[in-house]
Coordinates of C-alpha atoms in Angstrom, one line a residue:
Chain A
M1 CA 0.0 0.0 0.0
I2 CA 2.7 2.5 1.1
Q3 CA 4.8 1.3 -1.9
L4 CA 1.9 1.9 -4.2
A5 CA 1.3 5.4 -2.8
G6 CA 5.0 6.1 -3.1
S7 CA 5.1 5.1 -6.8
F8 CA 2.0 7.1 -7.5
I9 CA 3.6 10.2 -6.0
E10 CA 6.8 9.5 -7.9
S11 CA 4.9 9.3 -11.2
I12 CA 3.1 12.6 -10.5
S13 CA 6.4 14.2 -9.6
V14 CA 8.0 12.9 -12.8
S15 CA 5.1 14.0 -15.1
T16 CA 4.5 17.4 -13.5
G17 CA 7.8 18.3 -12.0
F18 CA 6.2 18.7 -8.6
R19 CA 9.0 18.5 -6.1
F20 CA 7.7 16.3 -3.3
D21 CA 11.3 15.8 -2.2
L22 CA 11.7 19.4 -1.3
L23 CA 8.3 19.5 0.5
A24 CA 9.3 16.4 2.5
G25 CA 12.1 18.4 4.0
Y26 CA 9.7 21.2 5.0
M27 CA 7.1 18.8 6.5
P28 CA 8.1 19.3 10.2
L29 CA 7.9 23.0 9.7
F30 CA 4.5 22.9 8.0
L31 CA 3.3 20.6 10.9
K32 CA 4.6 23.1 13.4
G33 CA 3.0 25.9 11.4
T34 CA -0.3 24.1 11.4
L35 CA -0.2 23.8 15.2
Y36 CA 0.5 27.5 15.4
T37 CA -2.5 28.2 13.2
I38 CA -4.7 26.1 15.3
G39 CA -3.3 27.5 18.5
I40 CA -3.6 31.2 17.7
S41 CA -7.1 30.6 16.2
L42 CA -8.3 28.8 19.3
F43 CA -6.9 31.6 21.5
A44 CA -8.6 34.2 19.3
I45 CA -11.9 32.4 19.2
F46 CA -11.9 32.1 23.0
I47 CA -11.0 35.7 23.6
G48 CA -13.2 36.9 20.7
L49 CA -16.2 35.1 22.1
I50 CA -15.9 36.7 25.6
L51 CA -15.1 40.2 24.2
G52 CA -17.8 39.8 21.6
L53 CA -20.5 38.9 24.1
L54 CA -19.6 41.9 26.2
I55 CA -19.4 44.3 23.2
G56 CA -22.7 42.8 21.9
L57 CA -24.5 43.4 25.2
G58 CA -22.9 46.9 25.2
E59 CA -24.4 47.6 21.8
L60 CA -27.8 46.6 23.1
M61 CA -27.8 49.1 26.0
R62 CA -30.7 51.4 25.8
N63 CA -28.7 54.5 26.8
K64 CA -27.4 55.8 23.5
L65 CA -24.4 57.5 25.2
L66 CA -23.3 54.2 26.8
S67 CA -23.9 52.0 23.7
F68 CA -22.1 54.5 21.4
P69 CA -18.5 53.3 22.2
F70 CA -19.4 49.7 21.5
K71 CA -21.1 50.6 18.2
A72 CA -18.2 52.8 17.2
Y73 CA -15.7 50.0 17.9
V74 CA -17.6 47.5 15.8
A75 CA -18.0 50.1 13.0
F76 CA -14.2 50.8 13.1
V77 CA -13.1 47.2 13.0
R78 CA -15.6 46.2 10.3
G79 CA -14.7 49.2 8.2
T80 CA -10.9 48.8 8.1
P81 CA -8.8 45.9 6.6
F82 CA -7.5 43.3 8.9
F83 CA -4.1 43.7 7.2
V84 CA -4.0 47.3 8.4
Q85 CA -5.2 46.3 11.9
I86 CA -2.5 43.7 12.4
L87 CA 0.2 46.1 11.4
I88 CA -1.1 48.8 13.8
I89 CA -1.2 46.2 16.6
H90 CA 2.2 44.7 15.8
F91 CA 4.2 47.9 15.4
G92 CA 2.1 50.2 17.4
V93 CA 0.1 48.6 20.2
I94 CA 2.1 45.6 21.3
P95 CA 5.4 47.6 21.8
V96 CA 3.6 50.0 24.1
F97 CA 2.7 47.1 26.4
L98 CA 5.7 44.7 26.0
G99 CA 8.4 47.2 25.1
K100 CA 9.2 45.3 21.9
T101 CA 7.4 43.7 19.1
N102 CA 6.1 40.2 19.4
G103 CA 4.5 38.5 16.4
V104 CA 2.6 35.8 18.2
A105 CA 1.1 38.2 20.7
A106 CA 0.2 40.7 18.0
G107 CA -1.4 37.9 15.9
I108 CA -3.5 36.7 18.8
V109 CA -4.5 40.2 19.9
A110 CA -5.3 41.4 16.4
L111 CA -7.4 38.3 15.6
S112 CA -9.2 38.5 18.9
L113 CA -10.1 42.2 18.6
N114 CA -11.1 41.7 15.0
S115 CA -13.3 38.7 15.5
A116 CA -14.8 40.2 18.7
A117 CA -16.4 42.9 16.5
Y118 CA -18.0 40.4 14.2
I119 CA -19.0 38.1 17.1
A120 CA -20.6 41.1 18.9
E121 CA -22.8 41.6 15.8
I122 CA -23.7 37.9 15.8
F123 CA -24.7 38.1 19.5
R124 CA -26.6 41.4 19.0
A125 CA -28.5 40.0 16.0
G126 CA -29.2 36.7 17.8
I127 CA -30.6 38.4 20.8
Q128 CA -32.7 40.8 18.8
S129 CA -34.0 38.0 16.6
I130 CA -35.9 36.6 19.6
D131 CA -39.5 37.7 19.6
K132 CA -40.1 40.5 22.2
G133 CA -43.1 38.6 23.5
Q134 CA -40.6 36.2 25.1
M135 CA -39.1 39.0 27.2
E136 CA -42.5 40.4 28.0
A137 CA -43.8 37.0 29.1
A138 CA -40.8 36.4 31.4
R139 CA -41.1 39.9 32.9
S140 CA -44.8 39.6 33.3
L141 CA -44.1 36.6 35.6
G142 CA -42.0 38.8 37.8
M143 CA -38.6 37.8 36.5
T144 CA -35.9 40.5 36.4
H145 CA -34.3 41.5 33.1
T146 CA -31.2 39.5 34.0
Q147 CA -33.2 36.4 34.9
A148 CA -35.2 36.6 31.7
M149 CA -32.0 37.1 29.7
K150 CA -30.3 34.1 31.3
S151 CA -33.3 31.6 31.3
V152 CA -35.3 32.7 28.4
I153 CA -33.6 34.9 25.8
L154 CA -30.0 33.7 25.7
P155 CA -30.7 29.9 25.4
Q156 CA -32.9 30.6 22.4
A157 CA -30.5 33.2 20.9
F158 CA -27.5 30.9 21.3
K159 CA -29.0 28.3 19.1
R160 CA -29.5 30.8 16.3
M161 CA -26.0 32.1 16.7
I162 CA -24.3 28.8 16.0
P163 CA -24.4 28.9 12.1
P164 CA -23.1 32.5 11.9
L165 CA -20.5 31.8 14.7
G166 CA -19.3 28.8 12.7
N167 CA -18.8 31.0 9.6
E168 CA -16.9 33.5 11.8
F169 CA -14.6 30.8 13.2
I170 CA -13.9 29.6 9.6
T171 CA -13.1 33.2 8.5
L172 CA -10.9 33.6 11.5
I173 CA -8.8 30.5 10.7
K174 CA -8.4 31.8 7.1
E175 CA -7.6 35.4 8.3
S176 CA -4.9 34.0 10.6
S177 CA -2.8 33.4 7.5
L178 CA -2.2 37.2 7.4
T179 CA -0.3 37.0 10.7
A180 CA 2.6 35.6 8.6
I181 CA 3.5 39.2 7.7
V182 CA 4.4 39.8 11.3
A183 CA 6.4 36.6 11.5
V184 CA 4.1 34.4 13.3
P185 CA 5.5 30.9 12.4
E186 CA 2.1 29.5 11.2
I187 CA 1.3 27.8 7.9
M188 CA 1.7 30.7 5.5
Y189 CA 4.9 31.8 7.2
W190 CA 6.5 28.5 6.2
A191 CA 4.9 28.5 2.8
R192 CA 6.5 31.9 2.1
A193 CA 9.8 30.7 3.5
F194 CA 9.7 27.7 1.2
N195 CA 8.9 30.0 -1.7
G196 CA 11.8 32.2 -0.8
E197 CA 14.3 29.4 -0.4
Y198 CA 13.5 27.3 -3.6
Y199 CA 11.7 29.9 -5.8
R200 CA 8.9 27.4 -6.2
V201 CA 5.2 28.4 -6.1
W202 CA 3.0 25.4 -6.5
E203 CA 4.5 23.1 -3.8
P204 CA 4.2 25.4 -0.8
Y205 CA 1.0 27.3 -1.6
L206 CA -0.9 24.3 -2.8
L207 CA 0.1 22.4 0.4
A208 CA -0.9 25.5 2.5
A209 CA -4.3 25.6 0.7
V210 CA -4.9 21.9 1.4
I211 CA -4.0 22.3 5.1
Y212 CA -6.4 25.3 5.5
F213 CA -9.1 23.4 3.7
I214 CA -8.8 20.4 5.9
L215 CA -9.0 22.6 9.0
T216 CA -12.0 24.6 7.9
F217 CA -13.8 21.6 6.4
T218 CA -13.4 19.6 9.6
L219 CA -14.7 22.5 11.6
S220 CA -17.7 23.0 9.4
I221 CA -18.6 19.3 9.8
L222 CA -18.3 19.5 13.6
L223 CA -20.5 22.6 13.6
S224 CA -23.2 21.1 11.4
H225 CA -23.3 18.1 13.8
L226 CA -23.7 20.4 16.7
E227 CA -26.4 22.3 14.9
K228 CA -28.4 19.1 14.2
R229 CA -28.0 17.9 17.7
L230 CA -29.3 21.2 19.2
A231 CA -32.2 21.3 16.6
T232 CA -33.4 17.8 17.7
D233 CA -33.0 18.7 21.4
D234 CA -36.1 20.8 21.1
K235 CA -38.4 18.0 20.0
S236 CA -38.2 15.0 22.1
Chain B
M1 CA -57.9 46.3 43.9
I2 CA -56.9 48.2 40.8
R3 CA -57.3 52.0 40.7
V4 CA -56.4 53.9 37.5
E5 CA -56.3 57.7 37.7
N6 CA -56.1 59.9 34.7
L7 CA -53.8 57.5 32.9
K8 CA -52.2 58.8 29.7
K9 CA -49.9 57.0 27.3
T10 CA -48.2 58.4 24.2
F11 CA -46.0 56.6 21.7
G12 CA -43.9 59.5 20.3
K13 CA -46.5 61.9 19.0
N14 CA -49.3 59.3 19.0
E15 CA -51.6 59.7 22.0
V16 CA -53.0 56.2 22.6
L17 CA -54.5 56.6 26.0
K18 CA -55.9 60.1 26.7
D19 CA -57.5 60.1 30.1
I20 CA -58.4 56.8 31.6
S21 CA -59.8 56.5 35.2
V22 CA -61.3 53.3 36.4
T23 CA -61.6 51.2 39.6
I24 CA -61.7 47.5 39.6
K25 CA -62.9 45.7 42.8
P26 CA -61.6 42.3 44.1
Q27 CA -63.2 39.3 42.4
E28 CA -64.6 41.5 39.7
V29 CA -64.4 40.4 36.0
V30 CA -64.1 43.4 33.8
V31 CA -64.2 43.0 30.1
V32 CA -62.7 45.7 27.8
I33 CA -64.1 45.9 24.3
G34 CA -63.6 48.4 21.5
P35 CA -62.4 48.7 17.9
S36 CA -58.7 48.1 17.0
G37 CA -56.5 51.1 17.9
S38 CA -58.9 52.1 20.7
G39 CA -56.1 51.6 23.2
K40 CA -57.6 48.7 25.0
S41 CA -54.5 46.5 24.8
T42 CA -52.2 49.4 25.7
F43 CA -54.5 50.1 28.7
L44 CA -54.1 46.4 29.9
R45 CA -50.3 46.5 29.4
C46 CA -50.1 49.6 31.5
L47 CA -51.6 47.7 34.4
N48 CA -48.5 45.6 34.9
L49 CA -46.1 48.3 33.5
L50 CA -45.3 46.4 30.3
E51 CA -45.8 49.8 28.9
T52 CA -44.4 52.8 30.7
I53 CA -47.0 55.3 31.9
T54 CA -46.8 58.7 30.4
A55 CA -48.9 60.5 33.0
G56 CA -51.4 59.6 35.7
H57 CA -51.3 56.7 38.2
V58 CA -52.0 53.0 38.4
Y59 CA -52.5 51.6 41.9
I60 CA -52.4 47.9 42.5
E61 CA -53.7 47.2 46.0
G62 CA -52.8 50.7 46.9
V63 CA -49.3 50.7 45.5
D64 CA -48.4 53.2 42.8
I65 CA -46.7 50.9 40.3
A66 CA -45.0 53.7 38.4
D67 CA -43.4 55.0 41.5
K68 CA -39.6 54.7 41.3
K69 CA -39.5 53.1 44.8
T70 CA -42.0 50.4 43.8
D71 CA -40.4 47.0 43.1
I72 CA -42.3 46.2 39.8
N73 CA -41.1 42.6 39.8
K74 CA -42.9 42.1 43.1
I75 CA -46.1 43.6 41.7
R76 CA -45.9 41.5 38.6
T77 CA -45.9 38.3 40.7
E78 CA -49.3 39.3 41.8
V79 CA -50.6 40.3 38.4
G80 CA -50.6 37.4 35.9
M81 CA -50.8 38.1 32.2
V82 CA -52.0 36.0 29.2
F83 CA -51.0 37.1 25.8
Q84 CA -52.6 36.9 22.4
Q85 CA -49.5 35.1 21.0
F86 CA -49.2 32.8 24.0
N87 CA -45.5 33.6 24.3
L88 CA -44.6 30.2 25.7
F89 CA -40.9 29.5 26.0
P90 CA -40.3 27.2 23.0
H91 CA -37.0 25.8 24.4
K92 CA -38.7 24.5 27.5
T93 CA -41.2 21.7 28.0
V94 CA -44.7 22.5 29.2
L95 CA -43.8 21.6 32.8
E96 CA -40.6 23.7 32.6
N97 CA -42.5 26.6 31.3
I98 CA -44.7 26.6 34.3
I99 CA -42.1 26.0 37.0
L100 CA -39.5 28.4 35.7
A101 CA -40.8 31.6 37.4
P102 CA -42.0 30.0 40.7
M103 CA -38.4 28.6 41.1
K104 CA -36.5 31.7 39.9
V105 CA -38.7 34.4 41.3
K106 CA -40.4 32.8 44.3
K107 CA -37.4 30.5 45.1
Q108 CA -39.7 27.5 45.4
S109 CA -38.1 24.1 45.5
R110 CA -38.4 22.1 42.3
E111 CA -40.7 19.5 44.0
Q112 CA -43.0 22.3 45.3
A113 CA -43.2 24.0 41.9
V114 CA -43.7 20.7 40.0
K115 CA -46.5 19.7 42.4
K116 CA -48.3 23.0 41.8
A117 CA -47.7 22.8 38.1
R118 CA -49.2 19.4 37.8
E119 CA -52.2 20.5 39.8
L120 CA -52.7 23.5 37.4
L121 CA -52.1 21.3 34.3
G122 CA -54.9 19.1 35.6
K123 CA -57.1 22.1 36.0
V124 CA -56.6 23.3 32.4
G125 CA -57.1 19.7 31.2
L126 CA -53.5 19.1 30.0
A127 CA -52.1 16.8 32.6
E128 CA -50.8 14.3 30.0
K129 CA -48.8 17.1 28.2
E130 CA -46.3 18.0 30.8
N131 CA -43.3 16.7 29.0
V132 CA -44.0 17.9 25.5
Y133 CA -42.6 21.1 23.9
P134 CA -45.0 23.9 23.0
D135 CA -44.3 23.4 19.3
S136 CA -46.3 20.2 19.4
L137 CA -49.4 21.7 21.0
S138 CA -52.4 23.3 19.3
G139 CA -53.2 26.9 19.8
G140 CA -55.9 26.2 22.4
Q141 CA -53.6 23.9 24.3
K142 CA -50.8 26.5 24.2
Q143 CA -53.0 29.2 25.6
R144 CA -54.2 26.9 28.4
V145 CA -50.6 26.2 29.3
A146 CA -50.0 30.0 29.2
I147 CA -52.8 30.4 31.7
A148 CA -51.4 27.7 33.9
R149 CA -48.0 29.3 33.7
A150 CA -49.5 32.6 34.9
L151 CA -51.5 31.0 37.7
A152 CA -48.4 29.2 39.0
M153 CA -47.3 32.5 40.5
E154 CA -50.6 32.5 42.4
P155 CA -51.5 36.0 41.3
K156 CA -54.4 38.0 42.7
I157 CA -55.2 39.6 39.4
M158 CA -55.2 38.1 35.9
L159 CA -54.9 40.2 32.8
F160 CA -56.0 38.7 29.4
D161 CA -54.9 40.4 26.3
E162 CA -57.1 39.1 23.5
P163 CA -56.5 35.5 24.6
T164 CA -58.5 33.9 21.8
S165 CA -57.8 36.2 18.9
A166 CA -54.9 34.0 17.5
L167 CA -56.9 30.8 17.8
D168 CA -58.7 28.7 15.3
P169 CA -62.4 29.1 15.9
E170 CA -62.9 25.5 17.2
M171 CA -60.3 26.1 19.9
V172 CA -61.8 29.3 21.3
G173 CA -64.3 27.4 23.5
E174 CA -61.7 25.4 25.5
V175 CA -59.8 28.5 26.4
L176 CA -62.9 30.5 27.4
E177 CA -64.0 27.5 29.5
V178 CA -60.9 27.7 31.5
M179 CA -61.3 31.5 31.9
K180 CA -64.9 31.0 33.0
Q181 CA -63.9 28.5 35.7
L182 CA -61.3 31.0 36.9
A183 CA -64.0 33.7 37.1
R184 CA -66.2 31.4 39.1
E185 CA -63.4 30.7 41.6
G186 CA -63.4 34.4 42.3
M187 CA -60.3 35.6 40.4
T188 CA -60.1 39.3 39.7
M189 CA -59.8 39.5 35.9
V190 CA -59.4 42.2 33.3
V191 CA -60.1 40.7 29.9
V192 CA -59.5 42.5 26.5
T193 CA -61.5 40.5 24.0
H194 CA -63.7 40.4 20.9
E195 CA -65.8 37.6 22.4
M196 CA -69.0 39.4 23.1
G197 CA -70.6 36.1 24.3
F198 CA -68.0 35.8 27.0
A199 CA -68.4 39.4 28.0
R200 CA -72.1 38.9 28.3
E201 CA -71.9 35.7 30.2
V202 CA -68.9 36.2 32.5
G203 CA -68.4 39.9 32.8
D204 CA -69.5 41.8 35.8
R205 CA -68.8 45.0 34.0
V206 CA -68.0 45.8 30.4
I207 CA -65.9 48.8 29.4
F208 CA -66.2 50.2 25.9
M209 CA -63.1 52.1 24.8
D210 CA -62.6 54.2 21.7
G211 CA -60.0 56.8 20.7
G212 CA -58.0 56.5 23.9
Y213 CA -61.0 57.1 26.2
I214 CA -63.5 55.0 28.1
V215 CA -66.7 55.9 26.2
E216 CA -69.0 53.9 28.3
E217 CA -69.0 51.3 31.1
N218 CA -71.9 49.3 32.5
T219 CA -73.1 45.9 33.3
P220 CA -73.1 43.6 30.2
N221 CA -76.8 43.6 30.2
Q222 CA -77.2 47.3 30.1
L223 CA -74.3 48.0 27.8
F224 CA -75.3 45.4 25.2
N225 CA -79.0 46.0 25.3
N226 CA -79.2 49.6 26.1
P227 CA -76.0 51.4 25.0
Q228 CA -76.1 55.1 25.8
H229 CA -73.5 56.5 23.3
E230 CA -73.7 56.7 19.6
R231 CA -70.1 55.3 19.3
T232 CA -71.1 52.3 21.4
K233 CA -74.3 51.7 19.4
L234 CA -72.3 51.9 16.1
F235 CA -69.6 49.5 17.4
L236 CA -72.1 47.0 18.8
S237 CA -74.2 47.1 15.6
K238 CA -71.1 45.9 13.8
V239 CA -69.9 43.1 16.1
L240 CA -73.2 41.6 17.5

C-alpha cells in the first residue's frame, strides 16, 4: 500500500515536475505551522467570544451614550482591513505594552479584537431576533431583566448564533494566514519561507491551501453536527 | 384592587390613552371591548407596566406601580398576564414553562413547583402534556398552558390580552371555558377580547373604549341591550 502510494507520487512528480522531495524536508515546519495556526485561532476564538459577548451586550444598552463606544468599535473594526489592523497592533500597540514587538502576541490580539467585533454583531443580532413577547412573558411573571435574559432569551438566541458563529470561526482561521506578515510561524509563514528558499510556487502554496481546507472543512462538519443535535434537542 | 387615575400614554406623538380613570374591585371580572386602535391592549399593558406610563397613576392594591420606589417585579408576581400570541418558551417543556418563574422568582423548590404545576395542568385539562414542547401543542392547548403558567405564580389579578384572537375558531371554546372557571373561583380579571358572548356571560362589567377614552361602562346587560352613546351603538351594531 505504502509502496503503491510512493510510486503514485513519484509518477506525478516525474510527469509534472512537482518537487515532493523538497516538501518532505519542510514537512516538520508545516506541521509546526499548522499547530501555530490552530493555537492562535483557538486563543482568538476564546478571547473573541468573551469580548464579543460583552461588546454585543454593550451595543444593546438602551442609553445611546453608553452604547455608542461599542457601536463605534464595531464600525471601526468592520470598516478597516485586517491587514492594516494587524500592522497597527504589531508595530504600534504591542510595543507599548511589551516594550518590543512580538509577532505571536500581535497575531492573537489582532485576531481576537477583529473577531470580537464580528462576534458582537452575531450576539446582538441573535438576541434581537428573539420575539419580544418572550421577554414580556418572562417579565410579566416577575422575573428580572437579567433572569429573563439568562433563562429565556440567551438559550434561544445561542442556538440561532451557531451557524453564523461557525462562519466567523472559519473566517478567523483563514484570516490567521495574514499573521505571517508579522512573522508568526504559522502555515503561510513557512509556505512563504519555502517559496523564498526554492523559488517554487505550487508546492508550498498548494500544500498550504490543502491544510487550510482540511482545518476549515473539519470545523464545518463539527459545527453542522452540533447544529443538528441542538435542533433535535427541542423536539423530544 | 386596581385603581387607575387619569392614565395617559403616548408613543412618540401618537396619544394612545388620553385620560383613563377606572376602579376594579376584588373578584370583579371586567371585560374591555372596543375597535382596534382604541387603546384597550395598551391600557391592559399599563396595568403591569409592560408599557411605561406617560402620565397619571395606576395603583395595584394601593401601591403606585409607576413610583420609582416600587419593586415592579414584586407587583408582577401578583398580576398574571396571558398574551394573544401565548409567548410560551419554545426551548422548555410544558412543565418547565410553568415551574420556571416560581423557582426563579419565588425561590420555590423544584418539588414544590412541580406539584403546583401538575395541579394546574390538571385544572386546564392538559395533565398528560407536561413533557412535550410547546411546538407540538395546538393553539388552544398553548393558551391553556400559558394560563397555567401565569397561575403558577398565584396571582391576585389576571390580565388577558385578546387570549382567543390568535386561535382557530374551534379552539376558542376550550380557552374560554378555563377562563370562566377561573372567574367562578373568584379571580379578579381584566379581559380584553372580541368575544361578546364571553363578555355577556362572565363579565361583571363591560368597558367600551374608543380613541383612547373610556366611552361607556356598564353591566353587560345594560351595555349590550341599552347602549347610551352613539359610538357604542355603532360598534355593537357591527360586532353583534
